[in-house]
mmCIF file of C-alpha atoms and ligand atoms in Angstrom:
data_model
loop_
_atom_site.group_PDB
_atom_site.id
_atom_site.type_symbol
_atom_site.label_atom_id
_atom_site.label_comp_id
_atom_site.label_asym_id
_atom_site.label_seq_id
_atom_site.Cartn_x
_atom_site.Cartn_y
_atom_site.Cartn_z
ATOM 1 C CA MET A 1 65.420 -61.900 -35.772
ATOM 2 C CA MET A 2 62.370 -59.735 -35.411
ATOM 3 C CA GLN A 3 59.455 -60.998 -37.539
ATOM 4 C CA ILE A 4 56.815 -58.360 -38.103
ATOM 5 C CA PRO A 5 53.299 -59.024 -39.436
ATOM 6 C CA PHE A 6 52.154 -56.874 -42.348
ATOM 7 C CA ALA A 7 48.611 -56.369 -41.056
ATOM 8 C CA ARG A 8 46.526 -57.587 -38.141
ATOM 9 C CA PRO A 9 42.905 -56.867 -37.170
ATOM 10 C CA TYR A 10 42.301 -55.064 -33.876
ATOM 11 C CA LEU A 11 40.358 -57.403 -31.579
ATOM 12 C CA THR A 12 39.771 -56.700 -27.891
ATOM 13 C CA GLY A 13 38.709 -60.136 -26.634
ATOM 14 C CA ASP A 14 35.019 -59.165 -26.230
ATOM 15 C CA GLU A 15 34.078 -60.497 -29.662
ATOM 16 C CA GLY A 16 33.860 -64.186 -28.756
ATOM 17 C CA GLU A 17 31.121 -63.615 -26.174
ATOM 18 C CA ALA A 18 29.120 -61.403 -28.557
ATOM 19 C CA VAL A 19 29.293 -64.015 -31.314
ATOM 20 C CA ALA A 20 28.538 -66.876 -28.878
ATOM 21 C CA LYS A 21 25.378 -65.054 -27.751
ATOM 22 C CA VAL A 22 24.148 -64.952 -31.327
ATOM 23 C CA ILE A 23 24.792 -68.672 -31.735
ATOM 24 C CA ALA A 24 22.939 -69.375 -28.484
ATOM 25 C CA SER A 25 19.974 -67.310 -29.748
ATOM 26 C CA GLY A 26 19.544 -69.618 -32.741
ATOM 27 C CA TRP A 27 18.971 -66.702 -35.177
ATOM 28 C CA LEU A 28 22.047 -66.824 -37.377
ATOM 29 C CA SER A 29 21.271 -64.771 -40.481
ATOM 30 C CA GLN A 30 19.285 -61.650 -41.422
ATOM 31 C CA GLY A 31 18.182 -61.228 -37.822
ATOM 32 C CA PRO A 32 18.314 -58.476 -35.184
ATOM 33 C CA GLN A 33 22.116 -58.226 -35.126
ATOM 34 C CA VAL A 34 22.305 -57.435 -38.839
ATOM 35 C CA ALA A 35 19.603 -54.771 -38.415
ATOM 36 C CA ALA A 36 21.399 -53.275 -35.376
ATOM 37 C CA PHE A 37 24.761 -53.265 -37.169
ATOM 38 C CA GLU A 38 23.222 -51.549 -40.207
ATOM 39 C CA ALA A 39 21.645 -48.856 -38.021
ATOM 40 C CA ALA A 40 24.866 -48.214 -36.061
ATOM 41 C CA PHE A 41 26.944 -48.147 -39.248
ATOM 42 C CA ALA A 42 24.587 -45.687 -40.969
ATOM 43 C CA LYS A 43 24.754 -43.381 -37.946
ATOM 44 C CA ARG A 44 28.563 -43.533 -37.867
ATOM 45 C CA VAL A 45 29.004 -42.615 -41.541
ATOM 46 C CA GLY A 46 26.201 -40.031 -41.671
ATOM 47 C CA ALA A 47 23.947 -41.960 -44.066
ATOM 48 C CA ALA A 48 20.158 -42.323 -43.922
ATOM 49 C CA GLU A 49 20.500 -46.126 -44.164
ATOM 50 C CA ALA A 50 23.106 -48.847 -44.471
ATOM 51 C CA VAL A 51 22.659 -52.238 -46.129
ATOM 52 C CA ALA A 52 24.927 -55.130 -45.134
ATOM 53 C CA THR A 53 26.308 -57.534 -47.742
ATOM 54 C CA THR A 54 28.847 -60.344 -47.992
ATOM 55 C CA SER A 55 31.732 -58.133 -49.197
ATOM 56 C CA CYS A 56 32.598 -54.780 -50.708
ATOM 57 C CA THR A 57 32.664 -56.454 -54.119
ATOM 58 C CA THR A 58 29.038 -57.593 -53.819
ATOM 59 C CA ALA A 59 28.128 -54.197 -52.304
ATOM 60 C CA LEU A 60 29.606 -52.484 -55.383
ATOM 61 C CA GLN A 61 27.793 -54.847 -57.734
ATOM 62 C CA LEU A 62 24.437 -54.153 -56.044
ATOM 63 C CA ALA A 63 25.096 -50.391 -55.932
ATOM 64 C CA LEU A 64 25.884 -50.371 -59.666
ATOM 65 C CA HIS A 65 22.829 -52.542 -60.361
ATOM 66 C CA VAL A 66 20.422 -50.150 -58.594
ATOM 67 C CA SER A 67 22.121 -47.275 -60.439
ATOM 68 C CA GLY A 68 20.829 -48.896 -63.634
ATOM 69 C CA VAL A 69 24.136 -50.369 -64.850
ATOM 70 C CA GLY A 70 23.790 -53.326 -67.216
ATOM 71 C CA PRO A 71 25.101 -54.743 -70.504
ATOM 72 C CA GLY A 72 26.155 -52.067 -72.990
ATOM 73 C CA ASP A 73 26.823 -49.467 -70.277
ATOM 74 C CA GLU A 74 30.164 -47.970 -69.336
ATOM 75 C CA VAL A 75 31.447 -47.164 -65.854
ATOM 76 C CA ILE A 76 34.417 -44.836 -65.332
ATOM 77 C CA LEU A 77 36.862 -45.857 -62.600
ATOM 78 C CA PRO A 78 40.558 -45.611 -61.806
ATOM 79 C CA SER A 79 42.798 -48.422 -63.038
ATOM 80 C CA LEU A 80 44.874 -47.818 -59.901
ATOM 81 C CA SER A 81 42.623 -49.775 -57.561
ATOM 82 C CA PHE A 82 42.163 -53.282 -56.250
ATOM 83 C CA ILE A 83 40.883 -55.454 -59.099
ATOM 84 C CA ALA A 84 37.522 -55.984 -57.333
ATOM 85 C CA THR A 85 36.478 -52.432 -58.289
ATOM 86 C CA ALA A 86 36.558 -53.397 -61.972
ATOM 87 C CA ASN A 87 35.250 -56.940 -61.397
ATOM 88 C CA ALA A 88 32.066 -55.484 -59.887
ATOM 89 C CA VAL A 89 31.453 -53.570 -63.135
ATOM 90 C CA ARG A 90 31.947 -56.732 -65.208
ATOM 91 C CA HIS A 91 29.658 -58.681 -62.858
ATOM 92 C CA CYS A 92 26.912 -56.254 -64.007
ATOM 93 C CA GLY A 93 27.711 -57.094 -67.635
ATOM 94 C CA ALA A 94 29.038 -53.559 -68.171
ATOM 95 C CA GLN A 95 32.315 -52.197 -69.502
ATOM 96 C CA PRO A 96 34.893 -50.686 -67.115
ATOM 97 C CA VAL A 97 36.524 -47.571 -68.603
ATOM 98 C CA PHE A 98 39.791 -46.741 -66.882
ATOM 99 C CA ALA A 99 40.866 -43.143 -66.243
ATOM 100 C CA ASP A 100 44.117 -41.830 -64.771
ATOM 101 C CA ILE A 101 44.893 -40.681 -61.249
ATOM 102 C CA ASP A 102 46.152 -37.516 -59.611
ATOM 103 C CA PRO A 103 49.832 -38.436 -59.061
ATOM 104 C CA ARG A 104 49.910 -36.835 -55.616
ATOM 105 C CA THR A 105 46.824 -38.432 -54.047
ATOM 106 C CA TYR A 106 46.675 -41.640 -56.176
ATOM 107 C CA ASN A 107 42.943 -41.039 -56.482
ATOM 108 C CA LEU A 108 40.885 -40.750 -59.683
ATOM 109 C CA ASP A 109 41.570 -37.455 -61.485
ATOM 110 C CA PRO A 110 38.322 -35.586 -62.288
ATOM 111 C CA THR A 111 39.796 -34.176 -65.538
ATOM 112 C CA SER A 112 40.813 -37.615 -66.784
ATOM 113 C CA ALA A 113 37.398 -38.999 -65.757
ATOM 114 C CA ALA A 114 35.626 -36.174 -67.667
ATOM 115 C CA LEU A 115 37.583 -37.058 -70.837
ATOM 116 C CA ALA A 116 36.391 -40.684 -70.577
ATOM 117 C CA ILE A 117 32.655 -39.812 -70.662
ATOM 118 C CA THR A 118 30.769 -41.165 -73.700
ATOM 119 C CA ALA A 119 27.103 -41.572 -74.615
ATOM 120 C CA ARG A 120 27.213 -45.001 -72.916
ATOM 121 C CA THR A 121 28.574 -43.810 -69.560
ATOM 122 C CA LYS A 122 26.194 -44.529 -66.659
ATOM 123 C CA VAL A 123 28.291 -44.191 -63.531
ATOM 124 C CA ILE A 124 31.495 -42.602 -62.278
ATOM 125 C CA MET A 125 33.096 -44.675 -59.545
ATOM 126 C CA PRO A 126 35.652 -42.732 -57.458
ATOM 127 C CA VAL A 127 37.702 -44.892 -55.088
ATOM 128 C CA HIS A 128 38.814 -43.514 -51.705
ATOM 129 C CA GLN A 129 42.097 -45.290 -52.164
ATOM 130 C CA VAL A 130 43.654 -46.821 -49.033
ATOM 131 C CA GLY A 131 41.322 -44.613 -47.006
ATOM 132 C CA LEU A 132 42.157 -41.216 -48.529
ATOM 133 C CA PRO A 133 38.921 -39.560 -49.694
ATOM 134 C CA ALA A 134 38.814 -38.680 -53.387
ATOM 135 C CA ASP A 135 38.178 -35.010 -54.173
ATOM 136 C CA MET A 136 34.409 -35.567 -54.355
ATOM 137 C CA ASP A 137 33.019 -32.120 -55.263
ATOM 138 C CA PRO A 138 34.299 -32.177 -58.877
ATOM 139 C CA PHE A 139 32.889 -35.705 -59.349
ATOM 140 C CA LEU A 140 29.482 -34.772 -57.950
ATOM 141 C CA GLU A 141 29.397 -31.705 -60.254
ATOM 142 C CA LEU A 142 30.504 -33.755 -63.269
ATOM 143 C CA ALA A 143 27.832 -36.378 -62.604
ATOM 144 C CA GLU A 144 25.161 -33.705 -62.221
ATOM 145 C CA ARG A 145 26.207 -31.969 -65.453
ATOM 146 C CA HIS A 146 26.152 -35.193 -67.500
ATOM 147 C CA GLY A 147 23.203 -36.911 -65.813
ATOM 148 C CA LEU A 148 25.385 -39.719 -64.424
ATOM 149 C CA ALA A 149 25.206 -41.663 -61.171
ATOM 150 C CA ILE A 150 27.991 -41.872 -58.595
ATOM 151 C CA VAL A 151 28.981 -45.042 -56.754
ATOM 152 C CA GLU A 152 31.877 -44.654 -54.314
ATOM 153 C CA ASP A 153 34.298 -47.460 -53.545
ATOM 154 C CA ALA A 154 35.122 -46.712 -49.905
ATOM 155 C CA ALA A 155 36.494 -50.199 -49.179
ATOM 156 C CA CYS A 156 39.231 -48.802 -46.917
ATOM 157 C CA ALA A 157 37.584 -45.550 -45.857
ATOM 158 C CA ILE A 158 35.273 -46.072 -42.886
ATOM 159 C CA GLY A 159 35.934 -43.154 -40.546
ATOM 160 C CA ALA A 160 37.484 -40.925 -43.224
ATOM 161 C CA SER A 161 36.054 -37.497 -43.909
ATOM 162 C CA TYR A 162 36.009 -34.995 -46.766
ATOM 163 C CA LYS A 163 35.737 -31.271 -45.966
ATOM 164 C CA GLY A 164 34.552 -32.238 -42.498
ATOM 165 C CA ARG A 165 31.838 -34.615 -43.713
ATOM 166 C CA PRO A 166 32.149 -38.389 -43.249
ATOM 167 C CA VAL A 167 32.669 -40.674 -46.241
ATOM 168 C CA GLY A 168 29.260 -42.333 -46.498
ATOM 169 C CA SER A 169 27.383 -39.020 -46.325
ATOM 170 C CA LEU A 170 28.759 -37.493 -49.540
ATOM 171 C CA GLY A 171 27.093 -39.335 -52.417
ATOM 172 C CA PRO A 172 24.028 -41.557 -52.938
ATOM 173 C CA LEU A 173 25.742 -44.969 -52.625
ATOM 174 C CA THR A 174 29.018 -45.662 -50.817
ATOM 175 C CA CYS A 175 30.455 -49.176 -50.471
ATOM 176 C CA PHE A 176 32.686 -50.321 -47.607
ATOM 177 C CA SER A 177 34.700 -53.507 -47.019
ATOM 178 C CA LEU A 178 34.861 -55.396 -43.731
ATOM 179 C CA HIS A 179 37.648 -57.759 -44.768
ATOM 180 C CA PRO A 180 40.337 -58.317 -42.062
ATOM 181 C CA ARG A 181 42.824 -56.058 -43.863
ATOM 182 C CA LYS A 182 40.452 -53.131 -43.616
ATOM 183 C CA VAL A 183 40.071 -50.605 -40.784
ATOM 184 C CA ILE A 184 37.428 -52.700 -38.997
ATOM 185 C CA THR A 185 36.333 -56.209 -39.897
ATOM 186 C CA THR A 186 33.606 -58.837 -39.725
ATOM 187 C CA GLY A 187 35.878 -61.555 -41.185
ATOM 188 C CA GLU A 188 34.242 -61.041 -44.561
ATOM 189 C CA GLY A 189 31.549 -58.477 -45.202
ATOM 190 C CA GLY A 190 30.505 -55.274 -46.882
ATOM 191 C CA MET A 191 28.164 -52.351 -46.322
ATOM 192 C CA ILE A 192 26.402 -49.893 -48.603
ATOM 193 C CA ALA A 193 25.673 -46.449 -47.159
ATOM 194 C CA VAL A 194 22.493 -45.244 -48.832
ATOM 195 C CA GLN A 195 20.812 -41.828 -48.774
ATOM 196 C CA ASP A 196 17.435 -42.801 -50.291
ATOM 197 C CA PRO A 197 15.367 -45.139 -48.046
ATOM 198 C CA ALA A 198 13.471 -46.533 -51.071
ATOM 199 C CA VAL A 199 16.784 -47.562 -52.653
ATOM 200 C CA ALA A 200 17.878 -49.130 -49.360
ATOM 201 C CA GLU A 201 14.669 -51.160 -49.295
ATOM 202 C CA ARG A 202 15.308 -52.409 -52.826
ATOM 203 C CA LEU A 203 18.919 -53.267 -51.950
ATOM 204 C CA ARG A 204 17.724 -55.322 -48.957
ATOM 205 C CA ARG A 205 15.401 -57.255 -51.257
ATOM 206 C CA LEU A 206 18.080 -57.758 -53.897
ATOM 207 C CA ARG A 207 20.606 -59.159 -51.422
ATOM 208 C CA GLN A 208 17.966 -61.693 -50.289
ATOM 209 C CA HIS A 209 17.053 -63.376 -53.614
ATOM 210 C CA GLY A 210 14.736 -60.496 -54.556
ATOM 211 C CA MET A 211 12.264 -61.599 -51.854
ATOM 212 C CA SER A 212 9.531 -59.067 -51.031
ATOM 213 C CA VAL A 213 9.559 -59.759 -47.266
ATOM 214 C CA SER A 214 12.576 -59.704 -44.962
ATOM 215 C CA ASP A 215 13.074 -62.421 -42.351
ATOM 216 C CA LEU A 216 12.888 -59.752 -39.656
ATOM 217 C CA ALA A 217 9.503 -58.477 -40.929
ATOM 218 C CA ARG A 218 8.121 -62.011 -41.188
ATOM 219 C CA HIS A 219 9.238 -62.933 -37.680
ATOM 220 C CA SER A 220 7.798 -59.778 -36.146
ATOM 221 C CA THR A 221 4.207 -60.395 -37.277
ATOM 222 C CA ASP A 222 1.716 -63.099 -36.383
ATOM 223 C CA LYS A 223 -0.061 -62.683 -39.721
ATOM 224 C CA LEU A 224 0.508 -65.161 -42.517
ATOM 225 C CA VAL A 225 2.926 -63.679 -45.069
ATOM 226 C CA ILE A 226 3.435 -65.234 -48.479
ATOM 227 C CA GLU A 227 6.378 -63.606 -50.164
ATOM 228 C CA THR A 228 6.762 -62.626 -53.823
ATOM 229 C CA TYR A 229 9.824 -62.153 -56.040
ATOM 230 C CA PRO A 230 9.327 -59.020 -58.122
ATOM 231 C CA GLU A 231 12.842 -59.095 -59.671
ATOM 232 C CA THR A 232 15.897 -61.331 -59.970
ATOM 233 C CA GLY A 233 17.919 -61.170 -56.781
ATOM 234 C CA PHE A 234 21.209 -62.375 -55.356
ATOM 235 C CA ASN A 235 22.334 -64.092 -52.189
ATOM 236 C CA TYR A 236 24.612 -61.495 -50.600
ATOM 237 C CA ARG A 237 23.417 -61.907 -46.997
ATOM 238 C CA MET A 238 25.595 -61.099 -44.009
ATOM 239 C CA THR A 239 25.219 -63.464 -41.036
ATOM 240 C CA ASP A 240 24.280 -62.315 -37.523
ATOM 241 C CA MET A 241 27.579 -63.675 -36.180
ATOM 242 C CA GLN A 242 29.402 -61.295 -38.508
ATOM 243 C CA ALA A 243 27.114 -58.422 -37.537
ATOM 244 C CA ALA A 244 27.741 -59.031 -33.806
ATOM 245 C CA LEU A 245 31.477 -58.850 -34.517
ATOM 246 C CA GLY A 246 30.890 -55.689 -36.544
ATOM 247 C CA LEU A 247 29.076 -54.025 -33.634
ATOM 248 C CA CYS A 248 32.084 -54.755 -31.383
ATOM 249 C CA GLN A 249 34.395 -53.332 -34.039
ATOM 250 C CA LEU A 250 32.390 -50.109 -34.408
ATOM 251 C CA LYS A 251 32.932 -49.498 -30.680
ATOM 252 C CA VAL A 252 36.719 -49.442 -31.175
ATOM 253 C CA LEU A 253 36.724 -47.624 -34.531
ATOM 254 C CA ASP A 254 37.870 -44.263 -33.142
ATOM 255 C CA GLN A 255 40.613 -45.957 -31.157
ATOM 256 C CA VAL A 256 41.751 -47.842 -34.271
ATOM 257 C CA LEU A 257 41.822 -44.632 -36.308
ATOM 258 C CA ASP A 258 43.875 -42.839 -33.613
ATOM 259 C CA LEU A 259 46.394 -45.665 -33.292
ATOM 260 C CA ARG A 260 46.806 -45.869 -37.065
ATOM 261 C CA ARG A 261 47.226 -42.086 -37.364
ATOM 262 C CA ARG A 262 49.867 -42.016 -34.630
ATOM 263 C CA LEU A 263 51.913 -44.697 -36.381
ATOM 264 C CA ALA A 264 51.480 -43.063 -39.790
ATOM 265 C CA GLU A 265 52.751 -39.756 -38.402
ATOM 266 C CA ARG A 266 55.821 -41.542 -37.008
ATOM 267 C CA TYR A 267 56.538 -43.069 -40.423
ATOM 268 C CA THR A 268 56.120 -39.688 -42.114
ATOM 269 C CA ALA A 269 58.484 -37.961 -39.652
ATOM 270 C CA ALA A 270 61.090 -40.693 -40.179
ATOM 271 C CA LEU A 271 60.827 -40.583 -43.969
ATOM 272 C CA GLU A 272 61.787 -36.900 -43.953
ATOM 273 C CA ARG A 273 65.275 -38.067 -42.944
ATOM 274 C CA ILE A 274 65.603 -40.798 -45.602
ATOM 275 C CA PRO A 275 66.490 -39.635 -49.113
ATOM 276 C CA HIS A 276 64.622 -40.969 -52.182
ATOM 277 C CA LEU A 277 61.601 -42.120 -50.199
ATOM 278 C CA GLU A 278 58.428 -40.090 -50.450
ATOM 279 C CA ALA A 279 55.762 -40.047 -47.725
ATOM 280 C CA PRO A 280 52.051 -39.901 -48.668
ATOM 281 C CA TYR A 281 50.664 -36.498 -49.600
ATOM 282 C CA ASP A 282 47.968 -35.222 -47.252
ATOM 283 C CA PRO A 283 45.479 -32.990 -49.093
ATOM 284 C CA PRO A 284 43.945 -30.271 -46.894
ATOM 285 C CA TYR A 285 40.356 -31.344 -47.683
ATOM 286 C CA ALA A 286 40.629 -34.850 -46.268
ATOM 287 C CA THR A 287 41.054 -36.803 -43.063
ATOM 288 C CA ARG A 288 42.151 -40.289 -43.992
ATOM 289 C CA THR A 289 41.968 -43.642 -42.217
ATOM 290 C CA TRP A 290 45.565 -44.795 -42.794
ATOM 291 C CA GLN A 291 44.305 -48.241 -43.780
ATOM 292 C CA SER A 292 47.698 -48.609 -45.507
ATOM 293 C CA TYR A 293 50.907 -46.600 -45.443
ATOM 294 C CA CYS A 294 52.285 -46.102 -48.965
ATOM 295 C CA VAL A 295 55.884 -45.067 -49.669
ATOM 296 C CA ARG A 296 57.083 -44.001 -53.086
ATOM 297 C CA VAL A 297 60.589 -45.008 -54.080
ATOM 298 C CA GLY A 298 61.928 -42.128 -56.173
ATOM 299 C CA PRO A 299 63.126 -42.851 -59.725
ATOM 300 C CA ARG A 300 66.748 -41.986 -58.820
ATOM 301 C CA ALA A 301 66.821 -44.162 -55.692
ATOM 302 C CA PRO A 302 69.798 -46.547 -55.582
ATOM 303 C CA VAL A 303 67.481 -49.470 -54.915
ATOM 304 C CA GLY A 304 64.324 -50.225 -56.889
ATOM 305 C CA ARG A 305 60.905 -50.694 -55.298
ATOM 306 C CA THR A 306 60.705 -54.455 -55.794
ATOM 307 C CA GLN A 307 64.334 -55.011 -54.780
ATOM 308 C CA LEU A 308 63.675 -53.032 -51.618
ATOM 309 C CA MET A 309 60.630 -55.187 -50.856
ATOM 310 C CA GLN A 310 62.765 -58.307 -51.289
ATOM 311 C CA ARG A 311 65.461 -57.017 -48.938
ATOM 312 C CA LEU A 312 62.941 -56.030 -46.284
ATOM 313 C CA LEU A 313 61.340 -59.474 -46.508
ATOM 314 C CA ALA A 314 64.741 -61.036 -45.833
ATOM 315 C CA ASP A 315 64.895 -58.812 -42.715
ATOM 316 C CA GLY A 316 61.574 -60.249 -41.469
ATOM 317 C CA ILE A 317 59.563 -57.251 -42.693
ATOM 318 C CA PRO A 318 56.785 -58.145 -45.121
ATOM 319 C CA THR A 319 55.592 -55.302 -47.350
ATOM 320 C CA ARG A 320 53.094 -55.213 -50.204
ATOM 321 C CA ARG A 321 53.318 -53.570 -53.571
ATOM 322 C CA GLY A 322 51.336 -50.341 -53.764
ATOM 323 C CA VAL A 323 47.914 -50.341 -55.352
ATOM 324 C CA MET A 324 47.879 -52.292 -58.625
ATOM 325 C CA ALA A 325 47.171 -50.999 -62.133
ATOM 326 C CA ILE A 326 44.180 -53.145 -63.082
ATOM 327 C CA HIS A 327 44.725 -52.760 -66.837
ATOM 328 C CA LYS A 328 48.162 -54.381 -66.462
ATOM 329 C CA GLU A 329 46.670 -57.651 -65.185
ATOM 330 C CA ASN A 330 45.848 -60.407 -67.679
ATOM 331 C CA ALA A 331 42.152 -60.269 -66.840
ATOM 332 C CA TYR A 332 42.020 -56.658 -68.120
ATOM 333 C CA VAL A 333 45.007 -56.353 -70.435
ATOM 334 C CA GLY A 334 44.284 -54.303 -73.552
ATOM 335 C CA GLU A 335 41.423 -52.424 -71.870
ATOM 336 C CA ALA A 336 43.379 -49.174 -71.440
ATOM 337 C CA ALA A 337 46.498 -47.366 -72.562
ATOM 338 C CA GLY A 338 48.047 -44.008 -71.822
ATOM 339 C CA LEU A 339 47.592 -43.877 -68.055
ATOM 340 C CA PRO A 340 51.091 -42.638 -67.188
ATOM 341 C CA HIS A 341 50.448 -41.606 -63.576
ATOM 342 C CA THR A 342 48.756 -44.933 -62.852
ATOM 343 C CA GLU A 343 51.589 -46.953 -64.371
ATOM 344 C CA ALA A 344 54.284 -45.007 -62.517
ATOM 345 C CA ALA A 345 52.509 -45.340 -59.159
ATOM 346 C CA ALA A 346 51.946 -49.072 -59.663
ATOM 347 C CA THR A 347 55.681 -49.689 -60.101
ATOM 348 C CA GLU A 348 57.170 -47.187 -57.622
ATOM 349 C CA VAL A 349 55.041 -47.566 -54.491
ATOM 350 C CA LEU A 350 55.195 -50.084 -51.651
ATOM 351 C CA MET A 351 53.175 -50.459 -48.471
ATOM 352 C CA LEU A 352 54.815 -50.756 -45.045
ATOM 353 C CA PRO A 353 53.466 -52.773 -42.102
ATOM 354 C CA LEU A 354 50.761 -50.770 -40.327
ATOM 355 C CA PHE A 355 48.159 -52.012 -37.870
ATOM 356 C CA PRO A 356 46.902 -50.609 -34.565
ATOM 357 C CA ASP A 357 49.073 -52.639 -32.197
ATOM 358 C CA LEU A 358 52.312 -52.397 -34.177
ATOM 359 C CA SER A 359 54.743 -51.425 -31.403
ATOM 360 C CA PHE A 360 57.077 -48.428 -31.685
ATOM 361 C CA GLU A 361 59.963 -50.881 -31.311
ATOM 362 C CA GLU A 362 58.742 -52.896 -34.297
ATOM 363 C CA GLN A 363 58.115 -49.724 -36.274
ATOM 364 C CA ASP A 364 61.596 -48.382 -35.498
ATOM 365 C CA PHE A 365 63.042 -51.659 -36.755
ATOM 366 C CA VAL A 366 61.165 -51.179 -40.059
ATOM 367 C CA ILE A 367 62.374 -47.571 -40.318
ATOM 368 C CA ASN A 368 65.988 -48.460 -39.538
ATOM 369 C CA ARG A 369 66.112 -51.314 -42.048
ATOM 370 C CA LEU A 370 64.481 -49.093 -44.667
ATOM 371 C CA ALA A 371 67.057 -46.341 -44.083
ATOM 372 C CA ASP A 372 69.936 -48.818 -44.124
ATOM 373 C CA HIS A 373 68.897 -50.270 -47.468
ATOM 374 C CA VAL A 374 68.432 -46.905 -49.131
ATOM 375 C CA VAL A 375 71.278 -44.956 -47.493
ATOM 376 C CA ALA A 376 73.842 -47.791 -47.541
ATOM 377 C CA GLN A 377 73.148 -48.272 -51.251
ATOM 378 C CA ALA A 378 73.516 -44.554 -51.896
ATOM 379 C CA ALA A 379 76.880 -44.346 -50.071
HETATM 380 C C1 PLP B 1 39.474 -50.368 -53.298
HETATM 381 C C2 PLP B 1 38.896 -51.720 -53.008
HETATM 382 N N1 PLP B 1 37.726 -52.062 -53.550
HETATM 383 C C3 PLP B 1 37.158 -53.267 -53.288
HETATM 384 C C4 PLP B 1 37.768 -54.196 -52.479
HETATM 385 C C5 PLP B 1 37.104 -55.528 -52.260
HETATM 386 O O1 PLP B 1 36.664 -55.703 -50.963
HETATM 387 P P1 PLP B 1 36.091 -57.128 -50.495
HETATM 388 O O2 PLP B 1 37.273 -58.027 -50.333
HETATM 389 O O3 PLP B 1 35.378 -56.839 -49.222
HETATM 390 O O4 PLP B 1 35.180 -57.604 -51.577
HETATM 391 C C6 PLP B 1 38.986 -53.874 -51.888
HETATM 392 C C7 PLP B 1 39.652 -54.868 -51.015
HETATM 393 O O5 PLP B 1 40.841 -54.966 -50.938
HETATM 394 C C8 PLP B 1 39.583 -52.623 -52.157
HETATM 395 O O6 PLP B 1 40.762 -52.267 -51.620
#
């Protein structure tokens, strides 16, 4: 029986040598590779600067922190997101306020977000869910009108663009994930695209215990430097081994995006022939990354979403539920009600295997099993 992975990072074989070189150099953290990766990343996403962290979650926490978020503040975000989006708000001591999504894009709905604004709101946090850019213009206008900050959760969205502009160049602070299930990876890691160089400088201090001098600056001077700690910091440092891997991954990013798009288009063409299954909606303003491929199982389908996932698993095809509704998890239960589009999407959507070297043969097997389960049930 064919056994298909759900996701797999795209590695070319060059990474080992790049990482080994870093180890041989003896400079393992906060060194030249981290600086080079930050510069290359910033260039790729059209930001003035980029600041590397340990994950997207810690990137989000730092971005919220420099946006002034603290205890007593509220942050508006979609409940339909990975739970880390909300955890980052709580890690700042603030209150996540969940708004509903646009049922077609699964992204935060600007109208629902506007209704959630109170005197305590500090930040609106749109998520570019599974790599589809949120409709940013209404959020930027809303933030401007109400004097709020914007922090974007672009965990899955490196390489995506909105109205021709790359995600990372749209708002002041955009956070990316480099976890292996994302478009490109450093094993674990995150990056904040930053427009204001002064904010980037503060973020670099904050990720390094609040220390006034970076390791790179200290090593590149022969003058004695005694550092100070002007504010409470964190340890969210990326290593140079991770950064070397990240530089290799940036080189194949366009290839990864093309391979993912090609496979996504094949799924979409196939789904047109299978009743009850709905392919993702592609809004005209966005180019997405296809980090995941989401299928909606229609309410009148003869097989339910979860039952379908179970049957596919028995066929050797692992799937994942679609994006979760955070307010339905115990950690957040009771924090929101009346998010109908979020709740429907969380129960009706599943994700199919999609990764750059998924073969057409493997993909056809997924499509055929999917059709059999839905069509055979309907007959
Ligand atoms: C939307 C979103 N935000 C945040 C995260 C957290 O990323 P990391 O695991 O790098 O902290 C993820 C990861 O799945 C995500 O999908």
